[in-house]
mmCIF file of C-alpha atoms in Angstrom:
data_model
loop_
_atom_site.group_PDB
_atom_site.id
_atom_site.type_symbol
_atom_site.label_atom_id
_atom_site.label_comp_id
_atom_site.label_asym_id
_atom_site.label_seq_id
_atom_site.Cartn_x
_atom_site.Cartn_y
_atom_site.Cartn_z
ATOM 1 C CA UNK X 1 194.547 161.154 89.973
ATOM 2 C CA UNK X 2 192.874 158.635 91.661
ATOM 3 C CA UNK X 3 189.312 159.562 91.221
ATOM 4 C CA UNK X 4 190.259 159.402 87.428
ATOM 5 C CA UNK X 5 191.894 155.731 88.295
ATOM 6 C CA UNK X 6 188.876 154.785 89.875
ATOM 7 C CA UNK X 7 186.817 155.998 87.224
ATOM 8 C CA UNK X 8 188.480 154.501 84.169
ATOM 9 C CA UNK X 9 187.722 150.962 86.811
ATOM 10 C CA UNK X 10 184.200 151.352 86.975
ATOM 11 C CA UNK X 11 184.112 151.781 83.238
ATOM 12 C CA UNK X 12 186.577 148.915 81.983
ATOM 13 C CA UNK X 13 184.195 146.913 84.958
ATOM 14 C CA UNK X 14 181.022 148.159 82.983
ATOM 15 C CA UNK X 15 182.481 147.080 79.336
ATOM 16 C CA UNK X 16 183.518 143.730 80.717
ATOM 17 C CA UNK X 17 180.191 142.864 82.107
ATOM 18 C CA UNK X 18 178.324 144.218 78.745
ATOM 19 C CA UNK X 19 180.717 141.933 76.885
ATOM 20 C CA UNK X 20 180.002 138.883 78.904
ATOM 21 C CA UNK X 21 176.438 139.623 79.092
ATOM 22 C CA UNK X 22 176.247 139.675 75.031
ATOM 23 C CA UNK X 23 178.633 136.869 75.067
ATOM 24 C CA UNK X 24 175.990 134.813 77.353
ATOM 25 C CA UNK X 25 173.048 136.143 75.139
ATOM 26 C CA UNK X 26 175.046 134.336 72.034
ATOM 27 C CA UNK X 27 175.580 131.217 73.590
ATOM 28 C CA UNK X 28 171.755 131.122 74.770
ATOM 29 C CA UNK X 29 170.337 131.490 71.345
ATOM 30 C CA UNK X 30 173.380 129.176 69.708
ATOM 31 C CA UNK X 31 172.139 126.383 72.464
ATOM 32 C CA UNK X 32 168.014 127.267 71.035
ATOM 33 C CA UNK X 33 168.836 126.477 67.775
ATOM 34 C CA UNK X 34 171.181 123.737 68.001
ATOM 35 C CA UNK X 35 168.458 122.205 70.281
ATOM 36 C CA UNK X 36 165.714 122.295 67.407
ATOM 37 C CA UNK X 37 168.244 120.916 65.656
ATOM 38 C CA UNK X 38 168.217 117.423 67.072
ATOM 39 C CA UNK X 39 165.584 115.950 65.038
ATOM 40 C CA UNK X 40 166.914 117.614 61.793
ATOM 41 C CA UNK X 41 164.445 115.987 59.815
ATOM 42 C CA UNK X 42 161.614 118.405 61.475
ATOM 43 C CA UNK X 43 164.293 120.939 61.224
ATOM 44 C CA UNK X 44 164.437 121.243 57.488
ATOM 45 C CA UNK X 45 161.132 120.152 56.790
ATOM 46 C CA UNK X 46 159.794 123.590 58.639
ATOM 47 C CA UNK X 47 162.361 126.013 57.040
ATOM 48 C CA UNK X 48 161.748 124.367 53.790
ATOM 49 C CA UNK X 49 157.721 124.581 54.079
ATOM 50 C CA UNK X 50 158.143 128.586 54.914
ATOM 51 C CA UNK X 51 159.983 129.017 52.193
ATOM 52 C CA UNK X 52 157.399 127.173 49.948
ATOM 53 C CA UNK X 53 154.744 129.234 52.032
ATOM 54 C CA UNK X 54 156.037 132.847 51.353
ATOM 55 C CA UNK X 55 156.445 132.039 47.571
ATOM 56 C CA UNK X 56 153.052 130.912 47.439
ATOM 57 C CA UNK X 57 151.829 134.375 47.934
ATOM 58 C CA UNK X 58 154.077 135.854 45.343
ATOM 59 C CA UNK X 59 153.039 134.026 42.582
ATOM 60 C CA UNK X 60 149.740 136.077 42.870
ATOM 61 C CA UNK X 61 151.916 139.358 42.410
ATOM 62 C CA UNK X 62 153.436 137.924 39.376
ATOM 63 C CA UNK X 63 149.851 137.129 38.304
ATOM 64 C CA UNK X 64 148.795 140.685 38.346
ATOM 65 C CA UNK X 65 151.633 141.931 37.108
ATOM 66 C CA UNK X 66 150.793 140.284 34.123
ATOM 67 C CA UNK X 67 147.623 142.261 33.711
ATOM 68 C CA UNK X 68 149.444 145.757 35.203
ATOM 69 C CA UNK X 69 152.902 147.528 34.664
ATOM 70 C CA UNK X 70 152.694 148.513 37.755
ATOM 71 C CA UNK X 71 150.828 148.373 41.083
ATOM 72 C CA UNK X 72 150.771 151.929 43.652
ATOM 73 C CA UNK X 73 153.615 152.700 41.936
ATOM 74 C CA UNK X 74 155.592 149.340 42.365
ATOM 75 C CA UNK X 75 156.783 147.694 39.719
ATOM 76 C CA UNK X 76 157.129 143.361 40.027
ATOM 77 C CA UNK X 77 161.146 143.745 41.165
ATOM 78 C CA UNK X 78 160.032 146.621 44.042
ATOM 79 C CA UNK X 79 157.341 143.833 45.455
ATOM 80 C CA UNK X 80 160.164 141.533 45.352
ATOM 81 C CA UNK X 81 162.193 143.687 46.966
ATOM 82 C CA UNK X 82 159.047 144.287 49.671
ATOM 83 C CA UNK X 83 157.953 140.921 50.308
ATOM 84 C CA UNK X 84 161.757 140.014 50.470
ATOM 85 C CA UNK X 85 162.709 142.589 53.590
ATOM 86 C CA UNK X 86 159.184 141.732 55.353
ATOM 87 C CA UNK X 87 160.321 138.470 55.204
ATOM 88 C CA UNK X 88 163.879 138.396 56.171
ATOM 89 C CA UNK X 89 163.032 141.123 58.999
ATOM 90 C CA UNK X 90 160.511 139.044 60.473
ATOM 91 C CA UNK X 91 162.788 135.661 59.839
ATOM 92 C CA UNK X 92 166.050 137.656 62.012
ATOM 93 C CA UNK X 93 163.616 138.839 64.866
ATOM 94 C CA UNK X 94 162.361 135.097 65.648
ATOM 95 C CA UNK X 95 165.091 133.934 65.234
ATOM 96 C CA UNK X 96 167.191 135.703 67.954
ATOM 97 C CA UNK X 97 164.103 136.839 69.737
ATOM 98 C CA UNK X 98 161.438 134.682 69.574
ATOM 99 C CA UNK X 99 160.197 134.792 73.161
ATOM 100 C CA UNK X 100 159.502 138.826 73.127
ATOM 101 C CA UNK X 101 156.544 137.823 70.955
ATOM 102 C CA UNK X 102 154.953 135.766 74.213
ATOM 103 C CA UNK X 103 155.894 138.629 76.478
ATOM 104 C CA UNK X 104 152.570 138.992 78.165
ATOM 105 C CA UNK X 105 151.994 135.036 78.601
ATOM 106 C CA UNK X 106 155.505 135.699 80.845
ATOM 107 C CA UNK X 107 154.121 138.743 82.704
ATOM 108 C CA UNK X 108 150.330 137.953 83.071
ATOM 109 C CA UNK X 109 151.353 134.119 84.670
ATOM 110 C CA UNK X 110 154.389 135.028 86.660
ATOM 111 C CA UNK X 111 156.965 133.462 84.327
ATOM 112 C CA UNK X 112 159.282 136.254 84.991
ATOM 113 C CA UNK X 113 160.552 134.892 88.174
ATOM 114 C CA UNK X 114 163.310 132.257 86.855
ATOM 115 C CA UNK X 115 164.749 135.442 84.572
ATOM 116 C CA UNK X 116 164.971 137.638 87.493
ATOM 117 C CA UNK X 117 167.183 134.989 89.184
ATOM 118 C CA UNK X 118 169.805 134.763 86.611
ATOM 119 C CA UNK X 119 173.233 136.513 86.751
ATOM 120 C CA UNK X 120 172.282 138.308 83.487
ATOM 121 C CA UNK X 121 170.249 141.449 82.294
ATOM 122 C CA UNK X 122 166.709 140.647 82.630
ATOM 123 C CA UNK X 123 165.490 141.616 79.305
ATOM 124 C CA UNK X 124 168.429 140.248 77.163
ATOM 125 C CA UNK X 125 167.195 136.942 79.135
ATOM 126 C CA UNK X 126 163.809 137.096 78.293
ATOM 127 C CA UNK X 127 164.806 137.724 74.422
ATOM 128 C CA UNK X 128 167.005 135.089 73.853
ATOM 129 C CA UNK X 129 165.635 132.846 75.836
ATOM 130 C CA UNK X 130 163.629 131.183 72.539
ATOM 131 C CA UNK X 131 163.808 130.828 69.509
ATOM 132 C CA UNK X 132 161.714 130.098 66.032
ATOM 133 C CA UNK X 133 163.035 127.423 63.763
ATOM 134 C CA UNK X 134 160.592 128.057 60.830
ATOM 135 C CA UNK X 135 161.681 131.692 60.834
ATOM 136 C CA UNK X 136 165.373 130.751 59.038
ATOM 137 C CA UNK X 137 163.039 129.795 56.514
ATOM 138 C CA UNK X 138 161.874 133.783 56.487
ATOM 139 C CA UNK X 139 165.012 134.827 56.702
ATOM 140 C CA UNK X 140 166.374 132.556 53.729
ATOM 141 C CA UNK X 141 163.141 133.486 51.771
ATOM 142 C CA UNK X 142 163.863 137.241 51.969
ATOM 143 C CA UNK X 143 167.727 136.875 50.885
ATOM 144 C CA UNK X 144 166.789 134.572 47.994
ATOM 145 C CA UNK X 145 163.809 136.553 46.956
ATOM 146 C CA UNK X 146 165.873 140.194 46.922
ATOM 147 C CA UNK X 147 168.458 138.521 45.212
ATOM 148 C CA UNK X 148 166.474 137.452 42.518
ATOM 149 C CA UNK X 149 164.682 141.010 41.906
ATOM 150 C CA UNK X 150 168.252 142.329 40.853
ATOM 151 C CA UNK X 151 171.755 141.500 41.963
ATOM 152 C CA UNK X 152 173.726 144.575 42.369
ATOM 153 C CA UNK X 153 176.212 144.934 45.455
ATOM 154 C CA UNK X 154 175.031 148.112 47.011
ATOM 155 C CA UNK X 155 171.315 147.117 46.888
ATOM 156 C CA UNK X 156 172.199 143.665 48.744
ATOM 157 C CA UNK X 157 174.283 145.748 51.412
ATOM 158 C CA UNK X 158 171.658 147.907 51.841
ATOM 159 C CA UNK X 159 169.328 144.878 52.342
ATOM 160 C CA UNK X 160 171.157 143.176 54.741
ATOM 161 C CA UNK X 161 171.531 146.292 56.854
ATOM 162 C CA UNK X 162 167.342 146.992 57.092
ATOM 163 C CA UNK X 163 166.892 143.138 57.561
ATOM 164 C CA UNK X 164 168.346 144.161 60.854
ATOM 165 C CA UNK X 165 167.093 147.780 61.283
ATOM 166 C CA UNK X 166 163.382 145.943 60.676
ATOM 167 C CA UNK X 167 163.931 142.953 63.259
ATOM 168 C CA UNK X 168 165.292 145.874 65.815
ATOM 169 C CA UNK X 169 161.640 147.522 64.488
ATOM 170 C CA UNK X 170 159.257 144.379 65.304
ATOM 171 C CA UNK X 171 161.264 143.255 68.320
ATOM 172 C CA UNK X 172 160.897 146.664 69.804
ATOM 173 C CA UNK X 173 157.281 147.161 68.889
ATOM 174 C CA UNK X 174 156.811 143.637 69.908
ATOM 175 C CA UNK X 175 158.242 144.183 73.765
ATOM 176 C CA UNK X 176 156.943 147.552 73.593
ATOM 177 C CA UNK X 177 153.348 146.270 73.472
ATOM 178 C CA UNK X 178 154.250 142.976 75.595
ATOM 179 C CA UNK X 179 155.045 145.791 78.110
ATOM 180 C CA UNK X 180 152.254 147.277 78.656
ATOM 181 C CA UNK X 181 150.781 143.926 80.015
ATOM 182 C CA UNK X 182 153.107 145.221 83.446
ATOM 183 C CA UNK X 183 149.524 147.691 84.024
ATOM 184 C CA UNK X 184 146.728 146.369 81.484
ATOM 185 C CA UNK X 185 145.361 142.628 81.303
ATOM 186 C CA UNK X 186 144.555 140.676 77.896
ATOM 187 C CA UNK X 187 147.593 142.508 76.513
ATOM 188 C CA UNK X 188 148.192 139.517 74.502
ATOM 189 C CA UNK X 189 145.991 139.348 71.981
ATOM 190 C CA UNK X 190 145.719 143.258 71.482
ATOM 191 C CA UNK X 191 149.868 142.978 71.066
ATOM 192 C CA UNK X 192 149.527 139.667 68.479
ATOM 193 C CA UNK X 193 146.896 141.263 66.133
ATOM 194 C CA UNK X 194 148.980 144.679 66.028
ATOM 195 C CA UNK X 195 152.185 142.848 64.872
ATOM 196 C CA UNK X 196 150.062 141.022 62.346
ATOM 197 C CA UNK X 197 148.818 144.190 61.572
ATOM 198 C CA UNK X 198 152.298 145.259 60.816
ATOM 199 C CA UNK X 199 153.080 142.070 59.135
ATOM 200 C CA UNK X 200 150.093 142.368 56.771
ATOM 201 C CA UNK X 201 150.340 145.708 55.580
ATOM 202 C CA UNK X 202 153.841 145.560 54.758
ATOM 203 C CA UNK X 203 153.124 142.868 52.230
ATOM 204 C CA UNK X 204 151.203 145.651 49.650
ATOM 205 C CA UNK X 205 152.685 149.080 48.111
ATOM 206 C CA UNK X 206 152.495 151.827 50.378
ATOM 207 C CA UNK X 207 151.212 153.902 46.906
ATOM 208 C CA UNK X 208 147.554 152.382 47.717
ATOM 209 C CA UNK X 209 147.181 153.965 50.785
ATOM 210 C CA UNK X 210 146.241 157.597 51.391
ATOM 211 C CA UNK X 211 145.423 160.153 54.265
ATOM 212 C CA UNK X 212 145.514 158.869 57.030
ATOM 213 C CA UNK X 213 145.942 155.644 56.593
ATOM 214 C CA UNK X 214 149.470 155.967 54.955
ATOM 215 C CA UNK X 215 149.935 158.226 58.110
ATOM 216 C CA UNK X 216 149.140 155.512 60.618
ATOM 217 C CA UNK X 217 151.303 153.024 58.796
ATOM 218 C CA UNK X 218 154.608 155.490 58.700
ATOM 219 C CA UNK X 219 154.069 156.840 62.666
ATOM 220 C CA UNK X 220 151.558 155.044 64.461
ATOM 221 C CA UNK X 221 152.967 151.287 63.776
ATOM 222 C CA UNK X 222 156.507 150.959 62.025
ATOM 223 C CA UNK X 223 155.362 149.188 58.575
ATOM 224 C CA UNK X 224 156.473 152.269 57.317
ATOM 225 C CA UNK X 225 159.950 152.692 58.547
ATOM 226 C CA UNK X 226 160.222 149.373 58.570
ATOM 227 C CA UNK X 227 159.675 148.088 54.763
ATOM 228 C CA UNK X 228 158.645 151.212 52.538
ATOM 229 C CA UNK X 229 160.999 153.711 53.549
ATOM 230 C CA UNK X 230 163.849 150.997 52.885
ATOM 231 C CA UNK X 231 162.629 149.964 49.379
ATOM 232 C CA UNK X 232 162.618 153.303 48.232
ATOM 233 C CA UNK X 233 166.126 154.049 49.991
ATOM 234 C CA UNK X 234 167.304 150.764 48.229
ATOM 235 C CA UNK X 235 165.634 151.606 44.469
ATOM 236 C CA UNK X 236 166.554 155.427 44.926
ATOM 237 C CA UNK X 237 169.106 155.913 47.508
ATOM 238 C CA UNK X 238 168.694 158.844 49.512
ATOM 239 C CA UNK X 239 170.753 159.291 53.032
ATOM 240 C CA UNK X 240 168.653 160.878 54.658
ATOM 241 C CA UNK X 241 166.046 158.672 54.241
ATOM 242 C CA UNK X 242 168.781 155.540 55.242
ATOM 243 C CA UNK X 243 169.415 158.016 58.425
ATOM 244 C CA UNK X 244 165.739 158.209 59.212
ATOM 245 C CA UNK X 245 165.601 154.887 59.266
ATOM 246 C CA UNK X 246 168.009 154.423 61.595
ATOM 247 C CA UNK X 247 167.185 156.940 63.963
ATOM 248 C CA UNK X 248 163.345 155.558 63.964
ATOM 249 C CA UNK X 249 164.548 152.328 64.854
ATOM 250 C CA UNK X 250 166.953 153.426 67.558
ATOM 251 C CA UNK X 251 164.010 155.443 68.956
ATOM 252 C CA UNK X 252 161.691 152.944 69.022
ATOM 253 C CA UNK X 253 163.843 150.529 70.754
ATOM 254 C CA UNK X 254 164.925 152.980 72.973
ATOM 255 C CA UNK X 255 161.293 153.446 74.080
ATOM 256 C CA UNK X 256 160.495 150.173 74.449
ATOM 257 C CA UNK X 257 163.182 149.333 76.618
ATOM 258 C CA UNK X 258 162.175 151.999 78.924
ATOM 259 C CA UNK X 259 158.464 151.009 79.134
ATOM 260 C CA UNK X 260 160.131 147.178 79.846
ATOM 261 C CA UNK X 261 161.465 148.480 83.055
ATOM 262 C CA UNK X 262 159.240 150.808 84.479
ATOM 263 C CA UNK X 263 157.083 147.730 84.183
ATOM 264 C CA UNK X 264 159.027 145.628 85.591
ATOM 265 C CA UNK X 265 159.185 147.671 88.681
ATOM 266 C CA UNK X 266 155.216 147.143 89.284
ATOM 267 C CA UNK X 267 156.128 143.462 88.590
ATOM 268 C CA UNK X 268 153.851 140.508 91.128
ATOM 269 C CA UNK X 269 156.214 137.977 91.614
ATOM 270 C CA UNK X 270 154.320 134.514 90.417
ATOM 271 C CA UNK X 271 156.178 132.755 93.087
ATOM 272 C CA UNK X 272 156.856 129.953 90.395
ATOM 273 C CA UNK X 273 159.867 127.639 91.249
ATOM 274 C CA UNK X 274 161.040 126.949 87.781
ATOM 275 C CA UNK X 275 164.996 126.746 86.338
ATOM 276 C CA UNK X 276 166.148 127.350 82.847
ATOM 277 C CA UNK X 277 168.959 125.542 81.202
#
Protein backbone atom coordinates (compact mmCIF):
# COMPACT_ATOMS: atom_id res chain seq x y z
CA UNK A 1 0.00 0.00 0.00
CA UNK A 2 2.59 2.25 0.50
CA UNK A 3 4.94 1.42 -2.25
CA UNK A 4 1.81 2.15 -4.48
CA UNK A 5 1.45 5.63 -2.32
CA UNK A 6 4.85 6.35 -2.97
CA UNK A 7 4.62 5.57 -6.44
CA UNK A 8 1.53 7.50 -7.49
CA UNK A 9 4.13 10.61 -5.56
CA UNK A 10 6.88 10.22 -7.76
CA UNK A 11 4.52 10.37 -10.69
CA UNK A 12 2.10 13.37 -9.69
CA UNK A 13 6.01 14.92 -8.75
CA UNK A 14 7.05 14.01 -12.44
CA UNK A 15 3.71 15.62 -14.11
CA UNK A 16 4.11 18.71 -12.00
CA UNK A 17 7.61 19.38 -12.99
CA UNK A 18 6.76 18.57 -16.90
CA UNK A 19 3.96 21.09 -16.48
CA UNK A 20 6.08 23.80 -15.05
CA UNK A 21 8.85 23.07 -17.30
CA UNK A 22 6.39 23.64 -20.49
CA UNK A 23 4.86 26.39 -18.58
CA UNK A 24 8.52 28.09 -18.32
CA UNK A 25 9.23 27.14 -22.05
CA UNK A 26 5.89 29.38 -22.88
CA UNK A 27 6.76 32.22 -20.99
CA UNK A 28 10.44 32.17 -22.56
CA UNK A 29 9.30 32.33 -26.10
CA UNK A 30 6.15 34.85 -25.09
CA UNK A 31 9.12 37.20 -23.47
CA UNK A 32 11.27 36.57 -27.32
CA UNK A 33 8.63 37.84 -29.15
CA UNK A 34 7.24 40.50 -27.14
CA UNK A 35 10.91 41.69 -26.99
CA UNK A 36 11.16 42.05 -30.94
CA UNK A 37 8.24 43.66 -30.46
CA UNK A 38 9.49 46.90 -28.99
CA UNK A 39 10.33 48.69 -32.04
CA UNK A 40 7.09 47.52 -33.83
CA UNK A 41 7.86 49.45 -36.72
CA UNK A 42 10.85 46.83 -37.59
CA UNK A 43 8.42 44.34 -36.36
CA UNK A 44 5.89 44.61 -39.11
CA UNK A 45 8.06 45.82 -41.64
CA UNK A 46 9.95 42.15 -41.53
CA UNK A 47 6.74 39.98 -41.37
CA UNK A 48 5.28 42.11 -44.02
CA UNK A 49 8.52 41.88 -46.43
CA UNK A 50 8.36 37.79 -46.01
CA UNK A 51 5.18 37.77 -46.92
CA UNK A 52 5.89 39.95 -50.06
CA UNK A 53 9.05 37.62 -50.45
CA UNK A 54 7.30 34.14 -50.57
CA UNK A 55 4.64 35.51 -53.06
CA UNK A 56 7.25 36.67 -55.21
CA UNK A 57 8.18 33.18 -56.05
CA UNK A 58 4.67 32.10 -56.73
CA UNK A 59 3.87 34.33 -59.26
CA UNK A 60 6.38 32.28 -61.42
CA UNK A 61 4.12 29.09 -60.76
CA UNK A 62 1.15 30.96 -61.89
CA UNK A 63 3.27 31.94 -64.91
CA UNK A 64 3.78 28.42 -66.00
CA UNK A 65 0.71 27.36 -65.24
CA UNK A 66 -0.41 29.45 -67.84
CA UNK A 67 1.56 27.58 -70.43
CA UNK A 68 0.80 23.88 -68.56
CA UNK A 69 -2.34 22.19 -66.94
CA UNK A 70 -0.30 20.75 -64.87
CA UNK A 71 3.27 20.39 -63.55
CA UNK A 72 4.62 16.49 -62.08
CA UNK A 73 1.29 15.97 -61.63
CA UNK A 74 0.36 19.21 -59.62
CA UNK A 75 -2.09 21.23 -60.65
CA UNK A 76 -1.75 25.46 -59.67
CA UNK A 77 -4.13 24.88 -56.26
CA UNK A 78 -1.70 21.61 -55.16
CA UNK A 79 1.51 24.17 -55.50
CA UNK A 80 -0.49 26.43 -53.47
CA UNK A 81 -1.21 24.05 -51.20
CA UNK A 82 2.87 23.06 -51.27
CA UNK A 83 4.42 26.30 -51.09
CA UNK A 84 1.71 27.15 -48.40
CA UNK A 85 2.74 24.12 -45.75
CA UNK A 86 6.63 24.73 -46.59
CA UNK A 87 5.97 27.96 -45.58
CA UNK A 88 3.88 27.86 -42.54
CA UNK A 89 6.09 24.74 -41.29
CA UNK A 90 9.15 26.59 -41.55
CA UNK A 91 7.31 30.02 -40.15
CA UNK A 92 6.03 27.69 -36.65
CA UNK A 93 9.60 26.10 -36.21
CA UNK A 94 11.41 29.69 -35.98
CA UNK A 95 9.17 30.89 -34.39
CA UNK A 96 9.14 28.71 -31.20
CA UNK A 97 12.53 27.34 -31.99
CA UNK A 98 14.66 29.51 -33.57
CA UNK A 99 17.90 28.87 -31.68
CA UNK A 100 18.03 24.89 -32.65
CA UNK A 101 18.99 26.24 -36.07
CA UNK A 102 22.48 27.79 -34.40
CA UNK A 103 22.94 24.61 -32.43
CA UNK A 104 26.53 24.02 -33.35
CA UNK A 105 27.61 27.86 -32.92
CA UNK A 106 26.31 26.84 -29.04
CA UNK A 107 28.27 23.56 -28.90
CA UNK A 108 31.47 24.31 -30.98
CA UNK A 109 32.07 27.85 -28.65
CA UNK A 110 30.94 26.63 -25.30
CA UNK A 111 27.63 28.51 -25.20
CA UNK A 112 26.03 25.63 -23.54
CA UNK A 113 27.22 26.49 -20.15
CA UNK A 114 24.51 29.27 -19.05
CA UNK A 115 21.66 26.46 -20.22
CA UNK A 116 23.16 23.84 -18.14
CA UNK A 117 22.80 26.19 -15.12
CA UNK A 118 19.17 26.78 -15.34
CA UNK A 119 16.48 25.00 -13.23
CA UNK A 120 14.95 23.73 -16.52
CA UNK A 121 15.45 20.83 -19.11
CA UNK A 122 18.44 21.59 -21.05
CA UNK A 123 17.16 21.15 -24.46
CA UNK A 124 13.67 22.81 -24.01
CA UNK A 125 16.18 25.78 -22.92
CA UNK A 126 18.21 25.79 -25.76
CA UNK A 127 14.91 25.75 -28.11
CA UNK A 128 13.12 28.42 -26.80
CA UNK A 129 15.64 30.35 -25.92
CA UNK A 130 15.21 32.51 -29.50
CA UNK A 131 13.17 33.32 -31.62
CA UNK A 132 12.61 34.58 -35.51
CA UNK A 133 10.40 37.56 -36.04
CA UNK A 134 10.33 37.40 -39.90
CA UNK A 135 9.16 33.80 -39.64
CA UNK A 136 5.28 34.97 -38.49
CA UNK A 137 5.54 36.32 -41.78
CA UNK A 138 6.04 32.39 -43.04
CA UNK A 139 3.69 31.30 -40.98
CA UNK A 140 0.96 33.99 -42.06
CA UNK A 141 2.09 33.39 -45.74
CA UNK A 142 1.31 29.64 -45.58
CA UNK A 143 -2.29 30.14 -43.85
CA UNK A 144 -3.21 32.86 -46.36
CA UNK A 145 -1.79 31.09 -49.31
CA UNK A 146 -3.72 27.48 -48.44
CA UNK A 147 -6.63 29.37 -47.85
CA UNK A 148 -6.74 30.85 -51.04
CA UNK A 149 -6.10 27.44 -53.08
CA UNK A 150 -9.62 26.27 -51.73
CA UNK A 151 -11.50 26.90 -48.53
CA UNK A 152 -13.03 23.78 -47.32
CA UNK A 153 -12.99 22.94 -43.43
CA UNK A 154 -11.38 19.57 -43.41
CA UNK A 155 -8.54 20.60 -45.78
CA UNK A 156 -7.70 23.72 -43.39
CA UNK A 157 -7.78 21.24 -40.29
CA UNK A 158 -5.70 19.06 -41.92
CA UNK A 159 -3.32 22.00 -42.69
CA UNK A 160 -3.03 23.30 -39.49
CA UNK A 161 -2.25 19.90 -38.03
CA UNK A 162 1.03 19.20 -40.65
CA UNK A 163 2.03 22.94 -40.12
CA UNK A 164 2.94 21.42 -36.82
CA UNK A 165 3.83 17.79 -37.74
CA UNK A 166 6.45 19.72 -40.38
CA UNK A 167 7.96 22.28 -37.72
CA UNK A 168 8.28 19.00 -35.26
CA UNK A 169 10.07 17.60 -38.82
CA UNK A 170 12.70 20.60 -39.37
CA UNK A 171 13.20 21.23 -35.66
CA UNK A 172 14.12 17.64 -35.19
CA UNK A 173 16.24 17.32 -38.28
CA UNK A 174 17.58 20.65 -37.39
CA UNK A 175 18.90 19.51 -33.63
CA UNK A 176 19.47 16.22 -35.00
CA UNK A 177 22.26 17.53 -37.26
CA UNK A 178 23.23 20.46 -34.68
CA UNK A 179 23.97 17.29 -32.61
CA UNK A 180 26.32 15.76 -34.18
CA UNK A 181 28.62 18.87 -33.71
CA UNK A 182 28.92 17.05 -29.78
CA UNK A 183 31.79 14.55 -31.95
CA UNK A 184 32.43 16.26 -35.52
CA UNK A 185 33.70 20.00 -36.08
CA UNK A 186 32.31 22.45 -38.94
CA UNK A 187 28.94 20.83 -38.24
CA UNK A 188 27.48 24.09 -39.00
CA UNK A 189 27.56 24.65 -42.30
CA UNK A 190 27.08 20.87 -43.33
CA UNK A 191 23.68 21.18 -40.93
CA UNK A 192 22.59 24.84 -42.70
CA UNK A 193 22.95 23.64 -46.36
CA UNK A 194 20.98 20.27 -45.50
CA UNK A 195 17.96 22.23 -44.08
CA UNK A 196 18.13 24.43 -47.13
CA UNK A 197 18.29 21.43 -48.90
CA UNK A 198 15.06 20.46 -47.35
CA UNK A 199 13.68 23.86 -47.73
CA UNK A 200 14.42 23.95 -51.48
CA UNK A 201 13.16 20.83 -52.62
CA UNK A 202 9.98 21.07 -50.96
CA UNK A 203 9.16 24.12 -53.00
CA UNK A 204 8.71 21.78 -56.52
CA UNK A 205 6.28 18.61 -57.14
CA UNK A 206 7.62 15.55 -55.88
CA UNK A 207 6.19 14.04 -59.58
CA UNK A 208 9.64 15.45 -61.15
CA UNK A 209 11.74 13.42 -59.27
CA UNK A 210 12.51 9.74 -59.86
CA UNK A 211 14.73 6.79 -58.53
CA UNK A 212 16.55 7.64 -56.24
CA UNK A 213 16.24 10.89 -55.90
CA UNK A 214 12.47 10.79 -54.89
CA UNK A 215 13.93 8.07 -52.49
CA UNK A 216 16.39 10.38 -50.78
CA UNK A 217 13.81 13.10 -50.46
CA UNK A 218 10.99 10.65 -48.69
CA UNK A 219 13.82 8.72 -46.21
CA UNK A 220 17.05 10.24 -46.27
CA UNK A 221 15.88 14.05 -45.42
CA UNK A 222 12.09 14.61 -44.41
CA UNK A 223 10.92 16.90 -47.54
CA UNK A 224 8.98 14.03 -48.14
CA UNK A 225 7.08 13.40 -45.02
CA UNK A 226 7.19 16.68 -44.42
CA UNK A 227 5.29 18.53 -47.49
CA UNK A 228 4.37 15.79 -50.21
CA UNK A 229 2.99 13.15 -48.23
CA UNK A 230 0.64 15.91 -46.56
CA UNK A 231 -0.58 17.47 -49.86
CA UNK A 232 -1.61 14.35 -51.14
CA UNK A 233 -3.23 13.31 -47.63
CA UNK A 234 -4.96 16.82 -47.80
CA UNK A 235 -6.16 16.57 -51.82
CA UNK A 236 -6.93 12.72 -51.34
CA UNK A 237 -7.27 11.83 -47.80
CA UNK A 238 -5.94 8.63 -46.91
CA UNK A 239 -5.30 7.64 -42.99
CA UNK A 240 -2.81 5.84 -43.31
CA UNK A 241 -0.88 8.10 -45.04
CA UNK A 242 -2.04 11.02 -42.14
CA UNK A 243 -0.71 8.09 -39.63
CA UNK A 244 2.58 7.80 -41.44
CA UNK A 245 3.02 11.08 -41.09
CA UNK A 246 2.72 11.17 -37.72
CA UNK A 247 4.63 8.33 -36.77
CA UNK A 248 7.69 9.72 -39.09
CA UNK A 249 7.64 12.77 -37.25
CA UNK A 250 7.43 11.25 -33.79
CA UNK A 251 10.38 9.07 -34.88
CA UNK A 252 12.43 11.55 -36.03
CA UNK A 253 12.12 13.65 -33.04
CA UNK A 254 12.48 10.89 -30.97
CA UNK A 255 15.92 10.29 -32.54
CA UNK A 256 17.07 13.47 -32.38
CA UNK A 257 16.48 13.95 -28.91
CA UNK A 258 18.48 10.97 -28.14
CA UNK A 259 21.54 11.95 -30.26
CA UNK A 260 21.08 15.61 -28.18
CA UNK A 261 21.99 13.83 -25.06
CA UNK A 262 24.38 11.33 -25.71
CA UNK A 263 26.12 14.43 -26.95
CA UNK A 264 25.74 16.28 -24.38
CA UNK A 265 27.40 13.79 -22.20
CA UNK A 266 30.87 14.25 -24.25
CA UNK A 267 30.07 17.99 -23.74
CA UNK A 268 33.70 20.54 -22.94
CA UNK A 269 32.44 22.95 -20.74
CA UNK A 270 33.44 26.57 -22.45
CA UNK A 271 33.90 27.88 -19.02
CA UNK A 272 31.92 31.06 -20.27
CA UNK A 273 30.38 33.19 -17.40
CA UNK A 274 27.33 34.39 -19.18
CA UNK A 275 23.41 34.78 -17.68
CA UNK A 276 20.24 34.71 -19.64
CA UNK A 277 17.21 36.72 -18.84
Amino acid sequence: MLTAVKGKGRHTSRTMSMRNQLRVCLLSIQYNIMREMINKVTFLTNICFMILNNASFLVQWVILFQLKDEIGGYTLKEIMLLWGLCASSYGLSHILFARVFSLPELIINGKLDAYLVLPKNVLLGVMTSSTNTSAIGDLAYGLIVASLSGFQVKRMLLFLLFTVTGAVMITAFALLLGSLSFWLVRMELFGDQMVNVVISFATYPDGIFKGAVKTLLYFMIPTGMMVYQPVHVMTDFDLKGLLVVIGYAGALSVAAVTVFYRGLRRYSSGNLMGARV
